[in-house]
Amino acid sequence: MMVGRKRVRPDRYKVFTRRALLLGGIQGALLSTLVARLYHLQVVENKKYQMLSDENRISVRLLAPPRGRITDRFGQVMAANRADYRAFLIPEQTENIDVTLNAISRILPLTLDDRARIEETVKKQRSFMPVTIAGNLSWDNFAKLNMEFPDLPGIQPDVGTTRFYPYGARLAHVLGYVGTPNEEEAGRDPLMHTPGFKIGKNGIEHAYDKELRGFPGDTKVEVNAYGRIIRELDRDESTPGRDLQLTLDLELQKFAAERIATESASVVVMDVTNGDILAYASMPAYDPNDFNVGIRQAAWNMLLNDERHPLVNKPIGGTYPPGSTFKMITALAALEAGIITPDFRATCTGKRFLGNHIFHCWRKQGHGTLNLVDAICHSCDIYFYDIAERVGIDKIAEMGKRFGLGTRHNIGLPHEREGLMPTIAWKKKRYRAGWLRGETLVAGIGQGYVLTTPLQLAVMTARLAGGRAVNPRLVRSLIDAQTEAPELAISPVNFAAVRQGMIDVSNRPGATAYGARITEPGYSMAGKTGTAQVRRISTEERASGIRKNEDKPWIERDHALFVGFAPTVSPRYAVSVVVEHGGGGSKVAGPIARDVLLKAMQLDSGRPAVLPSARQMPPRDPTI
């Protein structure tokens, strides 16, 4: 065979033909595989890759629900929400976090603590999750940030909501505060990781966090290759948290907190008829708004180191010897046990001997001979030493329990303390020692092992005034049916004698609280003073002359207490006032109690007879 001028051998031609066919076959197979693969990708797995493509293009973001409001019994808002201008950092969209933070520092001043927090959060979280740089920005700063936003990769301005407490410290220990969930609280719940989301950390905010929290919604947004939002595709709104209506009267609460002024004290006011807590003041306190944005270390240290303990919720977290405010319990224990009658008389010479020990009355020269009403009126210690020894510690403790002392009342706030009503068995178990007779005497006047909280003293006074076993309550909107508390099984004659003693305390000339009586026509009150020693007076001190409270360091001064009810006929309000290291109950605590009870009665005259229920609360204002 000839090819051109060359002659091609037939066997070589056959080889060439076979190779050409082989190459053609391979090419055909490859082409078929490619076509098949394209068909598989574009037709068979179309939905799968469409979904993946959408996931890259569409971002689903949770919408945090607005937190439920907290109102007083008349619908006055005490905890609300307001707009929060804030800035986030998305680490995966930032080439160099330090450079970005330096750049944003020209607009938003960042402290070393802020930078440390941001850098620590970046290390803990996944790189696509936003990290809060700053919240509660001023409008000027937020506007500047939006203008610079295109030149700050990874920075995302945002408008959300934040908790707001318009009355600050005056309600801090009731409402508590909210804060960012820690790692343990957040767990794997995506809502907890939503930037800016807060949960209750203390007070009502903590106790009813689930009711207040609501349910999240979501929004689908289209983003570009850099993750920036192009448009919103779909939106499912969140469900706001439930509003809570408390039993508090905001006006009375504010008055009580302001009346305490600079003292370290608590005031609790209860409705005698149903147990509603109308005022719950604990001062000094803190501003819960500071915790929303993250309290500064210096401010936190000041709160921790303040000797007046502004972080302690005193009405339930403070325990104090009740002092002479306990004498009504000792009296009722002796009366109900049949040990004495209201006419029982004892003689006070200023001292009582028990073995080698001398027990003193607060009045050095003594009170002479008194009956029960006089003994309460003049707060004679010797009288109550006598009847306490006769009735015994176990019956006194039993009566204290019946009036709500030495027990938790579970009003919904955390960290409530139990107090202590000591018994013979308690001491044996606690100290492996027998009970001493002298310990019964000091317990009879509210000293020694006896410890109560201010809330317990308010409950005790409400039960004394109304004769019913009312229990305190703070959250009104969760109460289903209002049932009347059962009557206490106490003899009316005995009740009348004790109440008359309390009426005389505030209304008989020469009585311990006559100077703190109500003088406005048409109003009346009853009460009992208490002065609780914080350290025992030594024999040497007594011999050389007891120093006045004013001459002692603040921390060594006696606690001042007062319990009372008003009006004296058909009582409606019960109050307990405890002023830490305030000195005398009649001089310091009594005037506060008088003013608060008078305010409660004056407010009462301008209020509706039927209080609005939770279902009648004003509609939610979308701006709060």
PDB file of C-alpha atoms in Angstrom, residues 180-454:
ATOM      1  CA  THR A 180     -26.681  36.713  79.657  1.00  0.00           C
ATOM      2  CA  PRO A 181     -26.973  32.951  80.306  1.00  0.00           C
ATOM      3  CA  ASN A 182     -23.741  31.272  81.268  1.00  0.00           C
ATOM      4  CA  GLU A 183     -22.470  28.109  79.584  1.00  0.00           C
ATOM      5  CA  GLU A 184     -24.324  25.783  81.942  1.00  0.00           C
ATOM      6  CA  GLU A 185     -27.602  27.704  81.673  1.00  0.00           C
ATOM      7  CA  ALA A 186     -27.384  27.957  77.885  1.00  0.00           C
ATOM      8  CA  GLY A 187     -26.716  24.285  77.189  1.00  0.00           C
ATOM      9  CA  ARG A 188     -27.629  23.379  73.601  1.00  0.00           C
ATOM     10  CA  ASP A 189     -30.701  25.615  73.408  1.00  0.00           C
ATOM     11  CA  PRO A 190     -30.153  27.835  70.325  1.00  0.00           C
ATOM     12  CA  LEU A 191     -32.322  30.590  71.824  1.00  0.00           C
ATOM     13  CA  MET A 192     -29.882  30.894  74.720  1.00  0.00           C
ATOM     14  CA  HIS A 193     -27.088  31.571  72.237  1.00  0.00           C
ATOM     15  CA  THR A 194     -29.007  34.307  70.426  1.00  0.00           C
ATOM     16  CA  PRO A 195     -27.017  37.540  70.749  1.00  0.00           C
ATOM     17  CA  GLY A 196     -28.506  39.863  73.318  1.00  0.00           C
ATOM     18  CA  PHE A 197     -30.834  37.239  74.820  1.00  0.00           C
ATOM     19  CA  LYS A 198     -31.153  37.506  78.614  1.00  0.00           C
ATOM     20  CA  ILE A 199     -32.618  35.308  81.315  1.00  0.00           C
ATOM     21  CA  GLY A 200     -33.709  36.073  84.873  1.00  0.00           C
ATOM     22  CA  LYS A 201     -30.835  35.960  87.310  1.00  0.00           C
ATOM     23  CA  ASN A 202     -32.474  37.049  90.553  1.00  0.00           C
ATOM     24  CA  GLY A 203     -35.791  37.982  92.161  1.00  0.00           C
ATOM     25  CA  ILE A 204     -39.085  37.604  90.289  1.00  0.00           C
ATOM     26  CA  GLU A 205     -37.156  37.696  87.015  1.00  0.00           C
ATOM     27  CA  HIS A 206     -35.415  34.479  88.038  1.00  0.00           C
ATOM     28  CA  ALA A 207     -38.307  32.775  89.822  1.00  0.00           C
ATOM     29  CA  TYR A 208     -40.742  33.230  86.901  1.00  0.00           C
ATOM     30  CA  ASP A 209     -38.248  33.254  84.057  1.00  0.00           C
ATOM     31  CA  LYS A 210     -40.056  30.613  81.972  1.00  0.00           C
ATOM     32  CA  GLU A 211     -43.370  32.481  82.149  1.00  0.00           C
ATOM     33  CA  LEU A 212     -41.718  35.793  81.265  1.00  0.00           C
ATOM     34  CA  ARG A 213     -39.473  34.398  78.521  1.00  0.00           C
ATOM     35  CA  GLY A 214     -41.974  33.571  75.725  1.00  0.00           C
ATOM     36  CA  PHE A 215     -41.200  31.586  72.567  1.00  0.00           C
ATOM     37  CA  PRO A 216     -38.783  32.518  69.752  1.00  0.00           C
ATOM     38  CA  GLY A 217     -39.695  33.215  66.137  1.00  0.00           C
ATOM     39  CA  ASP A 218     -37.388  33.172  63.116  1.00  0.00           C
ATOM     40  CA  THR A 219     -36.596  35.118  59.994  1.00  0.00           C
ATOM     41  CA  LYS A 220     -35.173  33.867  56.662  1.00  0.00           C
ATOM     42  CA  VAL A 221     -32.836  36.345  54.980  1.00  0.00           C
ATOM     43  CA  GLU A 222     -30.875  36.186  51.734  1.00  0.00           C
ATOM     44  CA  VAL A 223     -27.189  36.893  52.207  1.00  0.00           C
ATOM     45  CA  ASN A 224     -24.333  37.455  49.802  1.00  0.00           C
ATOM     46  CA  ALA A 225     -21.025  35.605  49.685  1.00  0.00           C
ATOM     47  CA  TYR A 226     -19.775  37.758  52.559  1.00  0.00           C
ATOM     48  CA  GLY A 227     -22.758  36.912  54.725  1.00  0.00           C
ATOM     49  CA  ARG A 228     -24.341  40.331  54.518  1.00  0.00           C
ATOM     50  CA  ILE A 229     -28.134  40.536  54.385  1.00  0.00           C
ATOM     51  CA  ILE A 230     -29.596  41.347  50.967  1.00  0.00           C
ATOM     52  CA  ARG A 231     -33.292  40.968  51.750  1.00  0.00           C
ATOM     53  CA  GLU A 232     -35.731  39.259  54.096  1.00  0.00           C
ATOM     54  CA  LEU A 233     -37.540  36.278  52.538  1.00  0.00           C
ATOM     55  CA  ASP A 234     -39.863  35.141  55.317  1.00  0.00           C
ATOM     56  CA  ARG A 235     -40.662  35.954  58.913  1.00  0.00           C
ATOM     57  CA  ASP A 236     -42.360  34.072  61.765  1.00  0.00           C
ATOM     58  CA  GLU A 237     -42.870  36.431  64.692  1.00  0.00           C
ATOM     59  CA  SER A 238     -41.971  35.354  68.212  1.00  0.00           C
ATOM     60  CA  THR A 239     -44.524  34.949  70.997  1.00  0.00           C
ATOM     61  CA  PRO A 240     -44.044  37.507  73.788  1.00  0.00           C
ATOM     62  CA  GLY A 241     -43.576  36.295  77.345  1.00  0.00           C
ATOM     63  CA  ARG A 242     -46.450  36.406  79.788  1.00  0.00           C
ATOM     64  CA  ASP A 243     -47.068  39.581  81.796  1.00  0.00           C
ATOM     65  CA  LEU A 244     -46.892  39.153  85.557  1.00  0.00           C
ATOM     66  CA  GLN A 245     -49.021  41.162  87.946  1.00  0.00           C
ATOM     67  CA  LEU A 246     -47.645  41.400  91.472  1.00  0.00           C
ATOM     68  CA  THR A 247     -49.578  42.167  94.643  1.00  0.00           C
ATOM     69  CA  LEU A 248     -47.393  45.233  95.300  1.00  0.00           C
ATOM     70  CA  ASP A 249     -48.814  48.739  95.449  1.00  0.00           C
ATOM     71  CA  LEU A 250     -46.197  50.745  93.541  1.00  0.00           C
ATOM     72  CA  GLU A 251     -46.958  54.017  95.303  1.00  0.00           C
ATOM     73  CA  LEU A 252     -46.655  52.421  98.737  1.00  0.00           C
ATOM     74  CA  GLN A 253     -43.529  50.543  97.671  1.00  0.00           C
ATOM     75  CA  LYS A 254     -41.812  53.738  96.535  1.00  0.00           C
ATOM     76  CA  PHE A 255     -42.824  55.523  99.724  1.00  0.00           C
ATOM     77  CA  ALA A 256     -41.488  52.719 101.946  1.00  0.00           C
ATOM     78  CA  ALA A 257     -38.163  52.560 100.106  1.00  0.00           C
ATOM     79  CA  GLU A 258     -37.716  56.330 100.246  1.00  0.00           C
ATOM     80  CA  ARG A 259     -38.773  56.457 103.912  1.00  0.00           C
ATOM     81  CA  ILE A 260     -35.923  54.103 104.816  1.00  0.00           C
ATOM     82  CA  ALA A 261     -33.594  56.754 103.358  1.00  0.00           C
ATOM     83  CA  THR A 262     -29.963  55.988 104.254  1.00  0.00           C
ATOM     84  CA  GLU A 263     -30.673  53.291 106.848  1.00  0.00           C
ATOM     85  CA  SER A 264     -29.848  49.644 106.278  1.00  0.00           C
ATOM     86  CA  ALA A 265     -33.364  48.337 106.704  1.00  0.00           C
ATOM     87  CA  SER A 266     -36.404  46.513 105.403  1.00  0.00           C
ATOM     88  CA  VAL A 267     -40.123  47.250 105.386  1.00  0.00           C
ATOM     89  CA  VAL A 268     -42.808  44.653 104.606  1.00  0.00           C
ATOM     90  CA  VAL A 269     -46.506  45.577 104.440  1.00  0.00           C
ATOM     91  CA  MET A 270     -49.174  42.863 104.161  1.00  0.00           C
ATOM     92  CA  ASP A 271     -52.905  42.899 103.647  1.00  0.00           C
ATOM     93  CA  VAL A 272     -54.273  41.303 106.808  1.00  0.00           C
ATOM     94  CA  THR A 273     -57.326  39.947 105.021  1.00  0.00           C
ATOM     95  CA  ASN A 274     -55.682  37.941 102.236  1.00  0.00           C
ATOM     96  CA  GLY A 275     -51.889  37.965 102.654  1.00  0.00           C
ATOM     97  CA  ASP A 276     -51.115  40.225  99.672  1.00  0.00           C
ATOM     98  CA  ILE A 277     -47.685  41.812 100.076  1.00  0.00           C
ATOM     99  CA  LEU A 278     -48.266  45.492  99.351  1.00  0.00           C
ATOM    100  CA  ALA A 279     -44.744  46.770  99.994  1.00  0.00           C
ATOM    101  CA  TYR A 280     -41.443  44.921 100.087  1.00  0.00           C
ATOM    102  CA  ALA A 281     -38.586  47.369 100.570  1.00  0.00           C
ATOM    103  CA  SER A 282     -34.989  46.378 101.203  1.00  0.00           C
ATOM    104  CA  MET A 283     -32.369  49.093 101.330  1.00  0.00           C
ATOM    105  CA  PRO A 284     -29.684  49.855 100.430  1.00  0.00           C
ATOM    106  CA  ALA A 285     -29.929  48.076  97.132  1.00  0.00           C
ATOM    107  CA  TYR A 286     -28.443  48.184  93.653  1.00  0.00           C
ATOM    108  CA  ASP A 287     -29.673  49.440  90.320  1.00  0.00           C
ATOM    109  CA  PRO A 288     -30.789  46.343  88.361  1.00  0.00           C
ATOM    110  CA  ASN A 289     -30.278  48.277  85.107  1.00  0.00           C
ATOM    111  CA  ASP A 290     -26.515  48.046  85.759  1.00  0.00           C
ATOM    112  CA  PHE A 291     -26.683  44.261  85.506  1.00  0.00           C
ATOM    113  CA  ASN A 292     -28.457  44.289  82.145  1.00  0.00           C
ATOM    114  CA  VAL A 293     -25.410  45.642  80.372  1.00  0.00           C
ATOM    115  CA  GLY A 294     -22.867  43.842  82.559  1.00  0.00           C
ATOM    116  CA  ILE A 295     -21.867  45.531  85.784  1.00  0.00           C
ATOM    117  CA  ARG A 296     -18.335  46.959  85.961  1.00  0.00           C
ATOM    118  CA  GLN A 297     -15.880  45.197  88.246  1.00  0.00           C
ATOM    119  CA  ALA A 298     -15.303  48.324  90.327  1.00  0.00           C
ATOM    120  CA  ALA A 299     -19.038  48.758  90.923  1.00  0.00           C
ATOM    121  CA  TRP A 300     -19.394  45.064  91.780  1.00  0.00           C
ATOM    122  CA  ASN A 301     -16.556  45.291  94.301  1.00  0.00           C
ATOM    123  CA  MET A 302     -18.221  48.276  95.955  1.00  0.00           C
ATOM    124  CA  LEU A 303     -21.442  46.308  96.377  1.00  0.00           C
ATOM    125  CA  LEU A 304     -19.585  43.317  97.788  1.00  0.00           C
ATOM    126  CA  ASN A 305     -17.573  45.332 100.277  1.00  0.00           C
ATOM    127  CA  ASP A 306     -20.379  47.586 101.545  1.00  0.00           C
ATOM    128  CA  GLU A 307     -20.930  46.757 105.247  1.00  0.00           C
ATOM    129  CA  ARG A 308     -24.657  47.434 104.826  1.00  0.00           C
ATOM    130  CA  HIS A 309     -24.903  44.520 102.381  1.00  0.00           C
ATOM    131  CA  PRO A 310     -26.884  45.999  99.459  1.00  0.00           C
ATOM    132  CA  LEU A 311     -26.894  42.618  97.701  1.00  0.00           C
ATOM    133  CA  VAL A 312     -28.783  40.907 100.564  1.00  0.00           C
ATOM    134  CA  ASN A 313     -32.535  40.631 100.128  1.00  0.00           C
ATOM    135  CA  LYS A 314     -33.220  41.546 103.747  1.00  0.00           C
ATOM    136  CA  PRO A 315     -36.954  40.714 104.112  1.00  0.00           C
ATOM    137  CA  ILE A 316     -36.276  37.029 103.415  1.00  0.00           C
ATOM    138  CA  GLY A 317     -32.462  36.783 103.501  1.00  0.00           C
ATOM    139  CA  GLY A 318     -31.802  38.621 106.740  1.00  0.00           C
ATOM    140  CA  THR A 319     -32.377  36.855 110.066  1.00  0.00           C
ATOM    141  CA  TYR A 320     -32.539  38.820 113.309  1.00  0.00           C
ATOM    142  CA  PRO A 321     -33.452  38.222 116.943  1.00  0.00           C
ATOM    143  CA  PRO A 322     -37.010  39.609 117.061  1.00  0.00           C
ATOM    144  CA  GLY A 323     -36.464  41.176 120.475  1.00  0.00           C
ATOM    145  CA  SER A 324     -39.585  42.405 122.230  1.00  0.00           C
ATOM    146  CA  THR A 325     -41.728  42.055 119.091  1.00  0.00           C
ATOM    147  CA  PHE A 326     -41.748  38.361 120.076  1.00  0.00           C
ATOM    148  CA  LYS A 327     -43.425  38.941 123.450  1.00  0.00           C
ATOM    149  CA  MET A 328     -46.951  38.492 122.027  1.00  0.00           C
ATOM    150  CA  ILE A 329     -45.984  34.935 121.042  1.00  0.00           C
ATOM    151  CA  THR A 330     -44.706  34.166 124.543  1.00  0.00           C
ATOM    152  CA  ALA A 331     -47.904  35.642 125.963  1.00  0.00           C
ATOM    153  CA  LEU A 332     -50.196  33.581 123.716  1.00  0.00           C
ATOM    154  CA  ALA A 333     -48.209  30.409 124.469  1.00  0.00           C
ATOM    155  CA  ALA A 334     -48.730  30.935 128.193  1.00  0.00           C
ATOM    156  CA  LEU A 335     -52.390  31.962 127.789  1.00  0.00           C
ATOM    157  CA  GLU A 336     -53.351  29.082 125.487  1.00  0.00           C
ATOM    158  CA  ALA A 337     -51.544  26.581 127.709  1.00  0.00           C
ATOM    159  CA  GLY A 338     -53.631  27.810 130.638  1.00  0.00           C
ATOM    160  CA  ILE A 339     -50.516  28.802 132.558  1.00  0.00           C
ATOM    161  CA  ILE A 340     -51.769  32.366 133.010  1.00  0.00           C
ATOM    162  CA  THR A 341     -54.847  34.483 132.333  1.00  0.00           C
ATOM    163  CA  PRO A 342     -54.854  38.067 131.027  1.00  0.00           C
ATOM    164  CA  ASP A 343     -55.191  39.177 134.649  1.00  0.00           C
ATOM    165  CA  PHE A 344     -52.025  37.414 135.747  1.00  0.00           C
ATOM    166  CA  ARG A 345     -49.738  39.891 137.480  1.00  0.00           C
ATOM    167  CA  ALA A 346     -45.982  39.846 138.051  1.00  0.00           C
ATOM    168  CA  THR A 347     -43.690  42.268 139.848  1.00  0.00           C
ATOM    169  CA  CYS A 348     -40.708  43.845 138.116  1.00  0.00           C
ATOM    170  CA  THR A 349     -37.887  45.202 140.287  1.00  0.00           C
ATOM    171  CA  GLY A 350     -35.506  45.570 137.353  1.00  0.00           C
ATOM    172  CA  LYS A 351     -33.802  42.225 138.057  1.00  0.00           C
ATOM    173  CA  ARG A 352     -34.644  38.550 138.163  1.00  0.00           C
ATOM    174  CA  PHE A 353     -32.378  35.926 139.735  1.00  0.00           C
ATOM    175  CA  LEU A 354     -31.936  32.406 138.387  1.00  0.00           C
ATOM    176  CA  GLY A 355     -29.247  30.504 140.258  1.00  0.00           C
ATOM    177  CA  ASN A 356     -26.140  32.671 140.109  1.00  0.00           C
ATOM    178  CA  HIS A 357     -27.332  34.565 137.055  1.00  0.00           C
ATOM    179  CA  ILE A 358     -29.086  37.906 137.009  1.00  0.00           C
ATOM    180  CA  PHE A 359     -31.511  38.731 134.195  1.00  0.00           C
ATOM    181  CA  HIS A 360     -32.171  42.433 133.783  1.00  0.00           C
ATOM    182  CA  CYS A 361     -35.170  44.425 132.593  1.00  0.00           C
ATOM    183  CA  TRP A 362     -34.488  47.182 130.084  1.00  0.00           C
ATOM    184  CA  ARG A 363     -35.863  49.610 132.716  1.00  0.00           C
ATOM    185  CA  LYS A 364     -33.214  49.567 135.440  1.00  0.00           C
ATOM    186  CA  GLN A 365     -35.551  50.708 138.251  1.00  0.00           C
ATOM    187  CA  GLY A 366     -38.260  48.215 137.274  1.00  0.00           C
ATOM    188  CA  HIS A 367     -41.932  48.535 136.323  1.00  0.00           C
ATOM    189  CA  GLY A 368     -43.581  47.476 139.583  1.00  0.00           C
ATOM    190  CA  THR A 369     -46.559  45.104 139.399  1.00  0.00           C
ATOM    191  CA  LEU A 370     -48.227  44.670 135.988  1.00  0.00           C
ATOM    192  CA  ASN A 371     -50.830  42.555 134.227  1.00  0.00           C
ATOM    193  CA  LEU A 372     -50.446  41.235 130.662  1.00  0.00           C
ATOM    194  CA  VAL A 373     -51.739  44.316 128.834  1.00  0.00           C
ATOM    195  CA  ASP A 374     -49.482  46.595 130.890  1.00  0.00           C
ATOM    196  CA  ALA A 375     -46.514  44.268 130.357  1.00  0.00           C
ATOM    197  CA  ILE A 376     -46.928  44.473 126.570  1.00  0.00           C
ATOM    198  CA  CYS A 377     -47.606  48.197 126.721  1.00  0.00           C
ATOM    199  CA  HIS A 378     -44.394  48.878 128.680  1.00  0.00           C
ATOM    200  CA  SER A 379     -42.456  45.914 127.225  1.00  0.00           C
ATOM    201  CA  CYS A 380     -41.468  44.661 130.694  1.00  0.00           C
ATOM    202  CA  ASP A 381     -38.764  41.993 130.368  1.00  0.00           C
ATOM    203  CA  ILE A 382     -39.225  40.585 133.893  1.00  0.00           C
ATOM    204  CA  TYR A 383     -42.901  39.752 133.229  1.00  0.00           C
ATOM    205  CA  PHE A 384     -42.009  37.737 130.152  1.00  0.00           C
ATOM    206  CA  TYR A 385     -39.034  36.028 131.831  1.00  0.00           C
ATOM    207  CA  ASP A 386     -41.542  34.836 134.391  1.00  0.00           C
ATOM    208  CA  ILE A 387     -44.229  33.506 132.049  1.00  0.00           C
ATOM    209  CA  ALA A 388     -41.653  32.042 129.630  1.00  0.00           C
ATOM    210  CA  GLU A 389     -40.168  29.942 132.422  1.00  0.00           C
ATOM    211  CA  ARG A 390     -43.643  28.790 133.421  1.00  0.00           C
ATOM    212  CA  VAL A 391     -44.742  27.688 129.933  1.00  0.00           C
ATOM    213  CA  GLY A 392     -41.417  26.315 128.635  1.00  0.00           C
ATOM    214  CA  ILE A 393     -39.520  26.667 125.368  1.00  0.00           C
ATOM    215  CA  ASP A 394     -41.301  23.928 123.429  1.00  0.00           C
ATOM    216  CA  LYS A 395     -44.755  25.533 123.762  1.00  0.00           C
ATOM    217  CA  ILE A 396     -43.287  28.931 122.918  1.00  0.00           C
ATOM    218  CA  ALA A 397     -41.701  27.481 119.762  1.00  0.00           C
ATOM    219  CA  GLU A 398     -44.955  25.736 118.854  1.00  0.00           C
ATOM    220  CA  MET A 399     -46.866  29.015 119.129  1.00  0.00           C
ATOM    221  CA  GLY A 400     -44.190  30.783 117.074  1.00  0.00           C
ATOM    222  CA  LYS A 401     -44.646  28.240 114.283  1.00  0.00           C
ATOM    223  CA  ARG A 402     -48.422  28.766 114.323  1.00  0.00           C
ATOM    224  CA  PHE A 403     -47.797  32.433 113.659  1.00  0.00           C
ATOM    225  CA  GLY A 404     -45.428  31.813 110.764  1.00  0.00           C
ATOM    226  CA  LEU A 405     -42.068  32.121 112.523  1.00  0.00           C
ATOM    227  CA  GLY A 406     -39.163  29.760 111.890  1.00  0.00           C
ATOM    228  CA  THR A 407     -40.533  28.592 108.538  1.00  0.00           C
ATOM    229  CA  ARG A 408     -40.117  29.511 104.877  1.00  0.00           C
ATOM    230  CA  HIS A 409     -43.132  31.076 103.188  1.00  0.00           C
ATOM    231  CA  ASN A 410     -42.070  30.460  99.583  1.00  0.00           C
ATOM    232  CA  ILE A 411     -43.365  33.669  98.029  1.00  0.00           C
ATOM    233  CA  GLY A 412     -41.411  32.894  94.857  1.00  0.00           C
ATOM    234  CA  LEU A 413     -38.176  34.723  95.606  1.00  0.00           C
ATOM    235  CA  PRO A 414     -34.926  32.752  95.837  1.00  0.00           C
ATOM    236  CA  HIS A 415     -32.598  32.530  98.828  1.00  0.00           C
ATOM    237  CA  GLU A 416     -35.286  32.650 101.539  1.00  0.00           C
ATOM    238  CA  ARG A 417     -33.946  31.725 104.970  1.00  0.00           C
ATOM    239  CA  GLU A 418     -35.865  29.707 107.515  1.00  0.00           C
ATOM    240  CA  GLY A 419     -35.100  31.516 110.767  1.00  0.00           C
ATOM    241  CA  LEU A 420     -35.160  29.491 113.974  1.00  0.00           C
ATOM    242  CA  MET A 421     -37.680  28.560 116.658  1.00  0.00           C
ATOM    243  CA  PRO A 422     -35.452  26.611 119.059  1.00  0.00           C
ATOM    244  CA  THR A 423     -36.690  23.619 121.023  1.00  0.00           C
ATOM    245  CA  ILE A 424     -35.148  21.224 123.512  1.00  0.00           C
ATOM    246  CA  ALA A 425     -34.819  18.560 120.804  1.00  0.00           C
ATOM    247  CA  TRP A 426     -33.270  21.048 118.383  1.00  0.00           C
ATOM    248  CA  LYS A 427     -30.484  21.965 120.821  1.00  0.00           C
ATOM    249  CA  LYS A 428     -29.810  18.342 121.652  1.00  0.00           C
ATOM    250  CA  LYS A 429     -29.463  17.511 117.961  1.00  0.00           C
ATOM    251  CA  ARG A 430     -27.554  20.673 117.037  1.00  0.00           C
ATOM    252  CA  TYR A 431     -25.158  20.965 120.000  1.00  0.00           C
ATOM    253  CA  ARG A 432     -25.544  17.588 121.758  1.00  0.00           C
ATOM    254  CA  ALA A 433     -26.344  19.493 124.909  1.00  0.00           C
ATOM    255  CA  GLY A 434     -29.291  19.915 127.232  1.00  0.00           C
ATOM    256  CA  TRP A 435     -31.537  22.969 127.270  1.00  0.00           C
ATOM    257  CA  LEU A 436     -30.878  25.455 130.086  1.00  0.00           C
ATOM    258  CA  ARG A 437     -33.575  27.289 132.031  1.00  0.00           C
ATOM    259  CA  GLY A 438     -31.884  30.617 131.386  1.00  0.00           C
ATOM    260  CA  GLU A 439     -32.163  30.020 127.657  1.00  0.00           C
ATOM    261  CA  THR A 440     -35.942  29.850 128.014  1.00  0.00           C
ATOM    262  CA  LEU A 441     -35.953  33.241 129.724  1.00  0.00           C
ATOM    263  CA  VAL A 442     -34.014  35.017 126.977  1.00  0.00           C
ATOM    264  CA  ALA A 443     -36.041  33.206 124.291  1.00  0.00           C
ATOM    265  CA  GLY A 444     -39.190  34.567 125.961  1.00  0.00           C
ATOM    266  CA  ILE A 445     -38.109  38.121 125.068  1.00  0.00           C
ATOM    267  CA  GLY A 446     -36.986  37.211 121.544  1.00  0.00           C
ATOM    268  CA  GLN A 447     -33.267  36.859 122.174  1.00  0.00           C
ATOM    269  CA  GLY A 448     -30.886  33.901 122.415  1.00  0.00           C
ATOM    270  CA  TYR A 449     -31.329  31.325 119.683  1.00  0.00           C
ATOM    271  CA  VAL A 450     -34.571  32.818 118.305  1.00  0.00           C
ATOM    272  CA  LEU A 451     -34.141  34.165 114.769  1.00  0.00           C
ATOM    273  CA  THR A 452     -36.770  35.533 112.412  1.00  0.00           C
ATOM    274  CA  THR A 453     -36.902  37.219 109.028  1.00  0.00           C
ATOM    275  CA  PRO A 454     -38.761  40.515 108.498  1.00  0.00           C
TER     276      PRO A 454
END
